[in-house]
PDB file of C-alpha atoms in Angstrom:
ATOM      1  CA  UNK C  26      -0.099  -6.650 -17.186  1.00  0.00           C
ATOM      2  CA  UNK C  27       2.121  -7.342 -14.467  1.00  0.00           C
ATOM      3  CA  UNK C  28       1.881  -7.182 -10.775  1.00  0.00           C
ATOM      4  CA  UNK C  29       3.394  -4.239  -8.604  1.00  0.00           C
ATOM      5  CA  UNK C  30       6.454  -4.398  -6.423  1.00  0.00           C
ATOM      6  CA  UNK C  31       5.280  -4.491  -2.907  1.00  0.00           C
ATOM      7  CA  UNK C  32       5.954  -1.428  -0.629  1.00  0.00           C
ATOM      8  CA  UNK C  33       8.072  -0.894   2.353  1.00  0.00           C
ATOM      9  CA  UNK C  34       5.009  -1.283   4.184  1.00  0.00           C
ATOM     10  CA  UNK C  35       3.205  -4.238   1.953  1.00  0.00           C
ATOM     11  CA  UNK C  36       4.183  -7.531   1.160  1.00  0.00           C
ATOM     12  CA  UNK C  37       3.296 -10.142  -1.667  1.00  0.00           C
ATOM     13  CA  UNK C  38       1.057 -13.271  -0.432  1.00  0.00           C
ATOM     14  CA  UNK C  39      -0.187 -16.413  -1.994  1.00  0.00           C
ATOM     15  CA  UNK C  40      -4.220 -16.583  -1.825  1.00  0.00           C
ATOM     16  CA  UNK C  41      -3.818 -20.443  -2.702  1.00  0.00           C
ATOM     17  CA  UNK C  42      -1.645 -21.584   0.077  1.00  0.00           C
ATOM     18  CA  UNK C  43      -1.090 -18.575   2.404  1.00  0.00           C
ATOM     19  CA  UNK C  44       2.864 -18.533   1.582  1.00  0.00           C
ATOM     20  CA  UNK C  45       4.539 -15.377   2.536  1.00  0.00           C
ATOM     21  CA  UNK C  46       8.190 -15.608   1.787  1.00  0.00           C
ATOM     22  CA  UNK C  47       9.105 -17.822  -1.462  1.00  0.00           C
ATOM     23  CA  UNK C  48       8.770 -16.236  -4.887  1.00  0.00           C
ATOM     24  CA  UNK C  49       9.628 -16.888  -8.430  1.00  0.00           C
ATOM     25  CA  UNK C  50       9.677 -13.433 -10.263  1.00  0.00           C
ATOM     26  CA  UNK C  51      10.474 -12.585 -13.610  1.00  0.00           C
ATOM     27  CA  UNK C  52      10.920  -9.203 -14.573  1.00  0.00           C
ATOM     28  CA  UNK C  53      11.944  -6.760 -17.265  1.00  0.00           C
ATOM     29  CA  UNK C  54      14.738  -4.093 -16.142  1.00  0.00           C
ATOM     30  CA  UNK C  55      16.017  -1.505 -18.333  1.00  0.00           C
ATOM     31  CA  UNK C  56      19.197   0.103 -16.505  1.00  0.00           C
ATOM     32  CA  UNK C  57      22.021   2.348 -17.373  1.00  0.00           C
ATOM     33  CA  UNK C  58      25.685   0.875 -16.254  1.00  0.00           C
ATOM     34  CA  UNK C  59      28.478   2.012 -15.779  1.00  0.00           C
ATOM     35  CA  UNK C  60      31.210  -0.873 -16.256  1.00  0.00           C
ATOM     36  CA  UNK C  61      34.702  -0.665 -15.077  1.00  0.00           C
ATOM     37  CA  UNK C  62      36.960  -2.800 -17.504  1.00  0.00           C
ATOM     38  CA  UNK C  63      40.222  -4.368 -15.893  1.00  0.00           C
ATOM     39  CA  UNK C  64      42.977  -4.037 -18.862  1.00  0.00           C
ATOM     40  CA  UNK C  65      42.969  -8.136 -18.769  1.00  0.00           C
ATOM     41  CA  UNK C  66      39.533  -7.435 -20.731  1.00  0.00           C
ATOM     42  CA  UNK C  67      37.378  -8.820 -17.395  1.00  0.00           C
ATOM     43  CA  UNK C  68      34.383  -6.169 -16.441  1.00  0.00           C
ATOM     44  CA  UNK C  69      32.073  -5.431 -13.496  1.00  0.00           C
ATOM     45  CA  UNK C  70      29.139  -3.407 -12.856  1.00  0.00           C
ATOM     46  CA  UNK C  71      30.038  -0.789 -10.277  1.00  0.00           C
ATOM     47  CA  UNK C  72      27.139   1.471 -10.622  1.00  0.00           C
ATOM     48  CA  UNK C  73      23.490   1.038 -11.984  1.00  0.00           C
ATOM     49  CA  UNK C  74      20.828   3.298 -12.805  1.00  0.00           C
ATOM     50  CA  UNK C  75      17.331   1.544 -13.269  1.00  0.00           C
ATOM     51  CA  UNK C  76      15.451   3.794 -15.789  1.00  0.00           C
ATOM     52  CA  UNK C  77      12.503   1.229 -15.591  1.00  0.00           C
ATOM     53  CA  UNK C  78      11.007  -2.071 -14.422  1.00  0.00           C
ATOM     54  CA  UNK C  79       8.527  -4.169 -15.377  1.00  0.00           C
ATOM     55  CA  UNK C  80       7.577  -7.271 -13.299  1.00  0.00           C
ATOM     56  CA  UNK C  81       5.708  -9.776 -15.588  1.00  0.00           C
ATOM     57  CA  UNK C  82       5.007 -12.640 -13.640  1.00  0.00           C
ATOM     58  CA  UNK C  83       5.100 -13.815  -9.747  1.00  0.00           C
ATOM     59  CA  UNK C  84       5.294 -17.333  -9.223  1.00  0.00           C
ATOM     60  CA  UNK C  85       4.497 -18.787  -5.362  1.00  0.00           C
ATOM     61  CA  UNK C  86       7.571 -21.033  -4.830  1.00  0.00           C
ATOM     62  CA  UNK C  87       5.565 -23.301  -3.059  1.00  0.00           C
ATOM     63  CA  UNK C  88       2.368 -24.210  -4.795  1.00  0.00           C
ATOM     64  CA  UNK C  89       3.155 -22.851  -7.986  1.00  0.00           C
ATOM     65  CA  UNK C  90       0.521 -20.425  -8.430  1.00  0.00           C
ATOM     66  CA  UNK C  91       0.999 -17.625 -10.811  1.00  0.00           C
ATOM     67  CA  UNK C  92      -2.386 -16.071 -10.641  1.00  0.00           C
ATOM     68  CA  UNK C  93      -3.068 -16.279  -6.865  1.00  0.00           C
ATOM     69  CA  UNK C  94      -0.226 -13.389  -5.584  1.00  0.00           C
ATOM     70  CA  UNK C  95      -1.682 -10.170  -4.094  1.00  0.00           C
ATOM     71  CA  UNK C  96      -0.190  -7.431  -2.305  1.00  0.00           C
ATOM     72  CA  UNK C  97      -1.357  -6.975   1.757  1.00  0.00           C
ATOM     73  CA  UNK C  98      -0.181  -4.851   3.887  1.00  0.00           C
ATOM     74  CA  UNK C  99       2.874  -6.080   6.540  1.00  0.00           C
ATOM     75  CA  UNK C 100       1.652  -6.543  10.023  1.00  0.00           C
ATOM     76  CA  UNK C 101       4.336  -4.972  11.709  1.00  0.00           C
ATOM     77  CA  UNK C 102       4.822  -1.549   9.238  1.00  0.00           C
ATOM     78  CA  UNK C 103       2.995   0.381  11.490  1.00  0.00           C
ATOM     79  CA  UNK C 104       4.471  -0.423  14.672  1.00  0.00           C
ATOM     80  CA  UNK C 105       8.381  -0.110  13.550  1.00  0.00           C
ATOM     81  CA  UNK C 106       7.933   3.073  12.244  1.00  0.00           C
ATOM     82  CA  UNK C 107       5.981   4.531  15.475  1.00  0.00           C
ATOM     83  CA  UNK C 108       9.013   2.408  17.296  1.00  0.00           C
ATOM     84  CA  UNK C 109      11.684   4.323  16.017  1.00  0.00           C
ATOM     85  CA  UNK C 110      10.473   7.486  16.172  1.00  0.00           C
ATOM     86  CA  UNK C 111       9.496   7.390  19.934  1.00  0.00           C
ATOM     87  CA  UNK C 112      13.187   6.034  20.639  1.00  0.00           C
ATOM     88  CA  UNK C 113      14.778   8.710  22.699  1.00  0.00           C
ATOM     89  CA  UNK C 114      18.522   9.221  21.921  1.00  0.00           C
ATOM     90  CA  UNK C 115      19.576   6.864  25.045  1.00  0.00           C
ATOM     91  CA  UNK C 116      17.475   4.048  23.415  1.00  0.00           C
ATOM     92  CA  UNK C 117      14.965   4.494  26.145  1.00  0.00           C
ATOM     93  CA  UNK C 118      11.363   5.506  25.897  1.00  0.00           C
TER      94      UNK C 118
END
C-alpha cells in the first residue's frame, strides 16, 4: 500500500524530524507517450498522458524514515485562494 500524492492544499511532512521540503519518491508510472524520432534516430517525448500512477514509497531526505511521512494541510492554502478572489482587476482590494 502506497502513500497518496498531496493535493494543491496539502503537503508531505515527516513526523520523525519535521521535514516539509525534501523527499525521495519511488513511484510506478504507466503512460502513453508521443515520441518524435529525428531522421538521425534521436527520439524525444513530446507529449505524455499519465494512465496510472502509484506512489510506492516516500522517504524523508533528512532522516531517512519511510514510515513517518504523512499528508498535512498547507497553512497558506485557504489564504491563497481567498487572496486571488478578493483582488480586483486593478490589483487592489
